[in-house]
Short mmCIF file of C-alpha atoms in Angstrom, two decimals:
data_model
loop_
_atom_site.label_atom_id
_atom_site.label_comp_id
_atom_site.label_asym_id
_atom_site.label_seq_id
_atom_site.Cartn_x
_atom_site.Cartn_y
_atom_site.Cartn_z
CA UNK A 353 27.65 244.08 70.14
CA UNK A 354 27.92 246.60 72.98
CA UNK A 355 25.72 246.86 76.03
CA UNK A 356 21.99 247.21 75.42
CA UNK A 357 19.92 249.52 77.61
CA UNK A 358 16.31 249.23 78.75
CA UNK A 359 14.89 250.59 75.51
CA UNK A 360 13.74 247.73 73.29
CA UNK A 361 15.91 247.38 70.19
CA UNK A 362 14.82 248.05 66.59
CA UNK A 363 11.18 248.75 67.51
CA UNK A 364 10.76 252.07 65.68
CA UNK A 365 13.20 251.46 62.82
CA UNK A 366 15.16 248.52 61.46
CA UNK A 367 18.09 250.91 61.01
CA UNK A 368 18.26 252.34 64.55
CA UNK A 369 18.71 250.02 67.53
CA UNK A 370 17.57 252.37 70.30
CA UNK A 371 15.48 255.11 68.74
CA UNK A 372 14.91 257.42 71.73
CA UNK A 373 18.36 256.83 73.23
CA UNK A 374 19.79 257.81 69.84
CA UNK A 375 17.49 260.78 69.23
CA UNK A 376 18.09 262.40 72.63
CA UNK A 377 21.80 262.73 71.87
CA UNK A 378 20.87 265.69 69.70
CA UNK A 379 20.63 267.61 72.99
CA UNK A 380 24.45 267.59 73.11
CA UNK A 381 24.63 268.61 69.47
CA UNK A 382 22.06 271.38 69.98
CA UNK A 383 23.93 273.03 72.86
CA UNK A 384 27.25 272.75 71.01
CA UNK A 385 25.88 274.30 67.83
CA UNK A 386 23.99 276.99 69.73
CA UNK A 387 27.31 278.23 71.08
CA UNK A 388 29.17 277.78 67.80
CA UNK A 389 26.62 279.76 65.77
CA UNK A 390 25.54 282.34 68.34
CA UNK A 391 25.25 285.87 67.01
CA UNK A 392 27.11 288.80 68.49
CA UNK A 393 30.44 290.64 68.34
CA UNK A 394 32.40 287.46 69.12
CA UNK A 395 29.93 285.03 67.57
CA UNK A 396 29.86 283.01 64.39
CA UNK A 397 31.07 284.64 61.19
CA UNK A 398 28.96 282.34 59.03
CA UNK A 399 28.07 278.71 58.54
CA UNK A 400 31.66 277.79 57.61
CA UNK A 401 33.25 279.95 60.32
CA UNK A 402 31.69 278.90 63.63
CA UNK A 403 32.93 280.09 67.00
CA UNK A 404 34.53 277.11 68.71
CA UNK A 405 36.36 276.19 71.87
CA UNK A 406 37.50 272.90 73.40
CA UNK A 407 34.30 272.57 75.42
CA UNK A 408 31.88 273.05 72.53
CA UNK A 409 33.85 270.65 70.33
CA UNK A 410 33.92 267.99 73.06
CA UNK A 411 30.16 268.37 73.55
CA UNK A 412 29.58 267.92 69.82
CA UNK A 413 31.89 264.89 69.69
CA UNK A 414 30.04 263.26 72.59
CA UNK A 415 26.67 263.80 70.92
CA UNK A 416 27.82 262.24 67.66
CA UNK A 417 29.62 259.30 69.30
CA UNK A 418 26.75 258.53 71.66
CA UNK A 419 24.24 258.71 68.81
CA UNK A 420 26.25 256.27 66.72
CA UNK A 421 26.60 253.87 69.63
CA UNK A 422 22.92 253.81 70.58
CA UNK A 423 21.91 253.56 66.92
CA UNK A 424 24.15 250.55 66.30
CA UNK A 425 25.07 249.08 69.74
CA UNK A 426 28.52 248.23 68.39
CA UNK A 427 31.26 247.62 70.97
CA UNK A 428 33.75 249.94 69.28
CA UNK A 429 31.24 252.78 69.28
CA UNK A 430 30.44 252.11 72.93
CA UNK A 431 34.07 252.90 73.69
CA UNK A 432 33.74 256.05 71.58
CA UNK A 433 30.66 257.06 73.61
CA UNK A 434 32.37 256.44 76.95
CA UNK A 435 35.59 258.19 75.93
CA UNK A 436 33.45 261.07 74.68
CA UNK A 437 32.06 261.44 78.21
CA UNK A 438 35.59 261.62 79.59
CA UNK A 439 36.61 264.08 76.87
CA UNK A 440 33.78 266.41 77.90
CA UNK A 441 34.75 266.14 81.57
CA UNK A 442 38.38 266.80 80.59
CA UNK A 443 37.36 269.92 78.64
CA UNK A 444 35.36 271.28 81.57
CA UNK A 445 38.17 270.54 84.02
CA UNK A 446 40.72 272.15 81.73
CA UNK A 447 38.56 275.25 81.45
CA UNK A 448 38.34 275.55 85.24
CA UNK A 449 42.04 274.96 85.87
CA UNK A 450 43.49 277.34 83.27
CA UNK A 451 43.37 281.10 82.87
CA UNK A 452 45.43 281.68 86.01
CA UNK A 453 48.67 283.52 86.75
CA UNK A 454 51.40 282.71 85.74
CA UNK A 455 50.78 281.43 82.22
CA UNK A 456 53.37 278.71 82.78
CA UNK A 457 50.94 277.07 85.18
CA UNK A 458 48.32 276.92 82.42
CA UNK A 459 50.77 275.29 80.05
CA UNK A 460 51.70 272.72 82.69
CA UNK A 461 48.03 271.87 83.30
CA UNK A 462 47.40 271.51 79.55
CA UNK A 463 50.43 269.27 79.07
CA UNK A 464 49.51 267.03 82.01
CA UNK A 465 45.92 266.65 80.82
CA UNK A 466 47.04 266.06 77.23
CA UNK A 467 49.26 263.20 78.42
CA UNK A 468 46.99 261.64 81.02
CA UNK A 469 43.78 261.52 78.95
CA UNK A 470 45.12 259.54 75.94
CA UNK A 471 47.05 257.18 78.21
CA UNK A 472 44.00 256.51 80.36
CA UNK A 473 41.80 256.15 77.27
CA UNK A 474 44.12 253.51 75.85
CA UNK A 475 44.25 251.74 79.21
CA UNK A 476 40.47 251.72 79.52
CA UNK A 477 39.93 250.36 76.01
CA UNK A 478 42.56 247.68 76.68
CA UNK A 479 40.94 246.53 79.94
CA UNK A 480 37.31 247.19 78.97
CA UNK A 481 36.34 247.48 82.64
CA UNK A 482 33.62 250.06 83.22
CA UNK A 483 34.74 250.60 86.83
CA UNK A 484 37.80 252.47 85.56
CA UNK A 485 35.66 254.72 83.38
CA UNK A 486 33.21 255.44 86.20
CA UNK A 487 36.02 256.11 88.69
CA UNK A 488 37.78 258.53 86.33
CA UNK A 489 34.55 260.37 85.55
CA UNK A 490 33.62 260.73 89.23
CA UNK A 491 37.16 261.86 90.08
CA UNK A 492 37.04 264.62 87.48
CA UNK A 493 33.62 265.76 88.73
CA UNK A 494 35.04 265.92 92.26
CA UNK A 495 38.03 267.97 91.05
CA UNK A 496 35.70 270.34 89.18
CA UNK A 497 33.53 270.75 92.29
CA UNK A 498 36.54 271.52 94.48
CA UNK A 499 37.98 273.97 91.97
CA UNK A 500 34.64 275.71 91.52
CA UNK A 501 34.12 275.95 95.26
CA UNK A 502 37.55 277.57 95.61
CA UNK A 503 36.89 280.06 92.81
CA UNK A 504 33.45 281.07 94.06
CA UNK A 505 34.05 281.18 97.82
CA UNK A 506 37.75 281.49 98.67
CA UNK A 507 39.55 283.16 95.76
CA UNK A 508 41.31 286.45 96.49
CA UNK A 509 40.69 288.90 95.03
CA UNK A 510 37.11 287.74 94.76
CA UNK A 511 35.15 288.00 91.54
CA UNK A 512 32.42 290.69 91.34
CA UNK A 513 29.53 289.80 93.65
CA UNK A 514 26.87 289.99 90.93
CA UNK A 515 28.73 287.53 88.73
CA UNK A 516 29.43 285.22 91.66
CA UNK A 517 25.74 285.05 92.50
CA UNK A 518 24.87 284.10 88.93
CA UNK A 519 27.66 281.49 88.76
CA UNK A 520 26.74 279.93 92.11
CA UNK A 521 23.10 279.62 91.05
CA UNK A 522 24.16 278.10 87.74
CA UNK A 523 26.47 275.66 89.50
CA UNK A 524 23.69 274.50 91.82
CA UNK A 525 21.37 274.09 88.83
CA UNK A 526 23.95 272.03 86.94
CA UNK A 527 24.57 269.82 89.98
CA UNK A 528 20.83 269.24 90.45
CA UNK A 529 20.45 268.29 86.78
CA UNK A 530 23.33 265.81 87.06
CA UNK A 531 21.91 264.23 90.20
CA UNK A 532 18.43 263.83 88.70
CA UNK A 533 19.93 262.44 85.50
CA UNK A 534 22.05 259.96 87.44
CA UNK A 535 19.01 258.79 89.43
CA UNK A 536 16.98 258.29 86.25
CA UNK A 537 19.88 256.41 84.62
CA UNK A 538 20.03 253.99 87.54
CA UNK A 539 16.26 253.51 87.61
CA UNK A 540 16.48 252.63 83.91
CA UNK A 541 19.13 250.01 84.76
CA UNK A 542 17.61 248.52 87.90
CA UNK A 543 13.86 248.61 87.14
CA UNK A 544 13.88 247.77 83.47
CA UNK A 545 11.14 245.13 83.62
CA UNK A 546 8.81 247.48 85.47
CA UNK A 547 9.53 250.32 83.05
CA UNK A 548 8.84 248.15 80.01
CA UNK A 549 5.55 247.06 81.54
CA UNK A 550 4.62 250.70 82.20
CA UNK A 551 5.50 251.71 78.63
CA UNK A 552 3.38 248.89 77.26
CA UNK A 553 0.41 249.97 79.36
CA UNK A 554 0.51 253.66 78.35
CA UNK A 555 1.40 253.01 74.71
CA UNK A 556 3.08 255.31 72.18
CA UNK A 557 3.90 258.17 72.11
CA UNK A 558 3.62 258.55 75.91
CA UNK A 559 5.79 255.49 76.46
CA UNK A 560 8.75 257.46 75.13
CA UNK A 561 8.59 259.71 78.20
CA UNK A 562 9.63 256.69 80.28
CA UNK A 563 12.81 256.00 78.29
CA UNK A 564 14.86 257.22 81.24
CA UNK A 565 18.30 256.79 79.70
CA UNK A 566 17.21 259.33 77.12
CA UNK A 567 16.49 261.79 79.94
CA UNK A 568 20.07 261.19 81.15
CA UNK A 569 21.29 262.49 77.79
CA UNK A 570 19.05 265.56 77.90
CA UNK A 571 19.79 266.48 81.50
CA UNK A 572 23.56 265.97 81.25
CA UNK A 573 23.67 268.03 78.05
CA UNK A 574 21.76 270.79 79.84
CA UNK A 575 24.04 270.56 82.89
CA UNK A 576 27.17 270.64 80.73
CA UNK A 577 25.89 273.75 78.96
CA UNK A 578 25.24 275.46 82.31
CA UNK A 579 28.81 274.65 83.41
CA UNK A 580 30.25 275.89 80.12
CA UNK A 581 28.48 279.22 80.50
CA UNK A 582 29.99 279.57 83.97
CA UNK A 583 33.49 278.54 82.89
CA UNK A 584 33.48 280.92 79.93
CA UNK A 585 32.38 283.71 82.26
CA UNK A 586 35.21 282.89 84.69
CA UNK A 587 37.74 282.85 81.85
CA UNK A 588 36.50 286.22 80.59
CA UNK A 589 36.85 287.69 84.08
CA UNK A 590 40.38 286.28 84.46
CA UNK A 591 41.38 287.76 81.08
CA UNK A 592 39.93 291.12 82.14
CA UNK A 593 42.00 291.00 85.34
CA UNK A 594 45.17 290.27 83.41
CA UNK A 595 44.57 293.22 81.10
CA UNK A 596 44.11 295.68 83.97
#
């Protein structure tokens, strides 16, 4: 069995270990499918022809893997959940680092990431030490923050001011969502006894509002979607510059 979180196991269903922690993973799936099946000139061409990119696929994969883990609490699926988190971070980082001149630089970035991620994933599964996962995730978030700061404040020529204002606001929103989600995740870990007592006192369905790990899923899915909107906008602007 994998790690169990503060939600009590098999309370709602004998088939689902952590009901709310499983259900809230549909936030990742929702944002992925919303992009894939969005209408418009460059949108979906039908149910069997969705619009996809690396970021939307990674978001969908994370949602499915995390759902399966929280529904079963199996160790192998816990690794799938944790590697899904790194895959999403990798996709976001790749989106921020590519689209530059010359194209050879983009290919180099893609090759490096395509080599490093599987090697690190194998190393992490072999060791099973969560500190390596956490360190890698934080490192990628730091790289994304630095890259975004460069693009939005120091890049020359600068992007159009109206788009920069929208992207900066979206970036601050995504960061705030991540911070709140991280705080709630840690409260769920450190104050589990108190949370369970509170849930028991308020009863269902209100007790579900205090399943804080579930809020981590919702808030990180929301934050990831905000970042994806920004990154796609940056990529569109870079393509427009290349065509001029």
